[in-house]
C-alpha positions as YAML, in Angstrom:
chain: A
units: angstrom
residues:
- id: 1
  name: MET
  ca: [-14.65, -29.23, 8.79]
- id: 2
  name: ALA
  ca: [-14.14, -25.57, 7.56]
- id: 3
  name: GLY
  ca: [-16.01, -26.29, 4.01]
- id: 4
  name: GLN
  ca: [-12.76, -25.84, 2.20]
- id: 5
  name: PRO
  ca: [-9.26, -27.10, 1.54]
- id: 6
  name: PRO
  ca: [-6.79, -26.96, 4.56]
- id: 7
  name: THR
  ca: [-4.62, -24.74, 2.30]
- id: 8
  name: THR
  ca: [-7.20, -22.27, 1.48]
- id: 9
  name: TYR
  ca: [-8.31, -22.21, 5.16]
- id: 10
  name: LEU
  ca: [-4.45, -21.63, 6.30]
- id: 11
  name: ARG
  ca: [-3.76, -18.82, 3.74]
- id: 12
  name: GLN
  ca: [-7.19, -16.90, 4.69]
- id: 13
  name: HIS
  ca: [-6.49, -17.36, 8.59]
- id: 14
  name: ARG
  ca: [-2.88, -15.98, 7.82]
- id: 15
  name: LEU
  ca: [-4.44, -13.12, 5.90]
- id: 16
  name: ALA
  ca: [-6.80, -12.27, 8.43]
- id: 17
  name: LEU
  ca: [-3.99, -12.33, 10.94]
- id: 18
  name: ALA
  ca: [-1.74, -10.03, 8.76]
- id: 19
  name: ALA
  ca: [-5.09, -7.80, 8.60]
- id: 20
  name: ASP
  ca: [-5.02, -7.47, 12.43]
- id: 21
  name: LEU
  ca: [-1.57, -6.43, 12.80]
- id: 22
  name: LEU
  ca: [-1.62, -4.04, 9.85]
- id: 23
  name: ARG
  ca: [-3.53, -1.96, 12.26]
- id: 24
  name: GLU
  ca: [-0.60, -1.39, 14.25]
- id: 25
  name: PRO
  ca: [0.75, 1.39, 12.63]
- id: 26
  name: ASP
  ca: [4.53, 1.07, 13.80]
- id: 27
  name: THR
  ca: [4.66, -2.61, 12.65]
- id: 28
  name: THR
  ca: [6.45, -2.67, 9.15]
- id: 29
  name: LEU
  ca: [5.28, -5.06, 6.85]
- id: 30
  name: ALA
  ca: [8.26, -7.04, 6.90]
- id: 31
  name: VAL
  ca: [7.58, -8.03, 10.68]
- id: 32
  name: VAL
  ca: [3.97, -8.73, 9.77]
- id: 33
  name: ALA
  ca: [4.65, -11.16, 7.20]
- id: 34
  name: ASP
  ca: [7.37, -12.59, 9.56]
- id: 35
  name: ARG
  ca: [4.44, -13.07, 12.32]
- id: 36
  name: VAL
  ca: [2.16, -14.74, 9.97]
- id: 37
  name: GLY
  ca: [4.40, -17.09, 8.17]
- id: 38
  name: PHE
  ca: [4.90, -15.56, 4.79]
- id: 39
  name: ALA
  ca: [8.40, -15.83, 3.32]
- id: 40
  name: ASN
  ca: [8.78, -11.87, 3.06]
- id: 41
  name: ALA
  ca: [6.87, -8.68, 2.80]
- id: 42
  name: PHE
  ca: [6.46, -9.03, -0.93]
- id: 43
  name: ALA
  ca: [4.91, -12.71, -0.49]
- id: 44
  name: LEU
  ca: [2.53, -11.31, 2.05]
- id: 45
  name: SER
  ca: [1.68, -8.13, -0.07]
- id: 46
  name: ASN
  ca: [0.88, -10.44, -3.49]
- id: 47
  name: ALA
  ca: [-1.14, -12.84, -1.31]
- id: 48
  name: PHE
  ca: [-2.91, -9.63, 0.60]
- id: 49
  name: LYS
  ca: [-3.88, -7.72, -2.61]
- id: 50
  name: LYS
  ca: [-5.34, -10.99, -4.00]
- id: 51
  name: GLU
  ca: [-7.23, -11.66, -1.19]
- id: 52
  name: HIS
  ca: [-8.63, -8.23, -0.23]
- id: 53
  name: GLY
  ca: [-8.11, -6.46, -3.59]
- id: 54
  name: ILE
  ca: [-6.07, -3.58, -2.13]
- id: 55
  name: SER
  ca: [-2.09, -3.38, -1.20]
- id: 56
  name: PRO
  ca: [-1.77, -3.64, 2.61]
- id: 57
  name: SER
  ca: [-0.53, -0.16, 2.76]
- id: 58
  name: GLU
  ca: [-4.04, 0.96, 1.25]
- id: 59
  name: TYR
  ca: [-5.82, -1.16, 3.63]
- id: 60
  name: ARG
  ca: [-3.69, 0.42, 6.64]
- id: 61
  name: THR
  ca: [-4.48, 3.74, 5.56]
- id: 62
  name: ARG
  ca: [-8.09, 2.84, 5.52]
- id: 63
  name: GLU
  ca: [-8.24, 1.42, 8.80]
- id: 64
  name: THR
  ca: [-6.44, 3.90, 10.35]
- id: 65
  name: GLN
  ca: [-8.67, 6.54, 8.88]
- id: 66
  name: THR
  ca: [-11.75, 4.91, 9.92]
- id: 67
  name: GLU
  ca: [-10.50, 4.55, 13.72]
- id: 68
  name: ILE
  ca: [-10.39, 8.58, 13.96]
...
């Protein structure tokens, strides 16, 4: 129904949730990884960088700067 394989949809959905959680400055990457279903922060970081082209920490920095 989403026009893509279920695993692709799930991965993109989990990474979108992770991006939302990264906007919370006190939430660690390990906590974000656990909440969205990644094995650990390293696995999340790799998947996030492949999807968004930047690391989660760079994403967090950019997002917090745009909120100011």
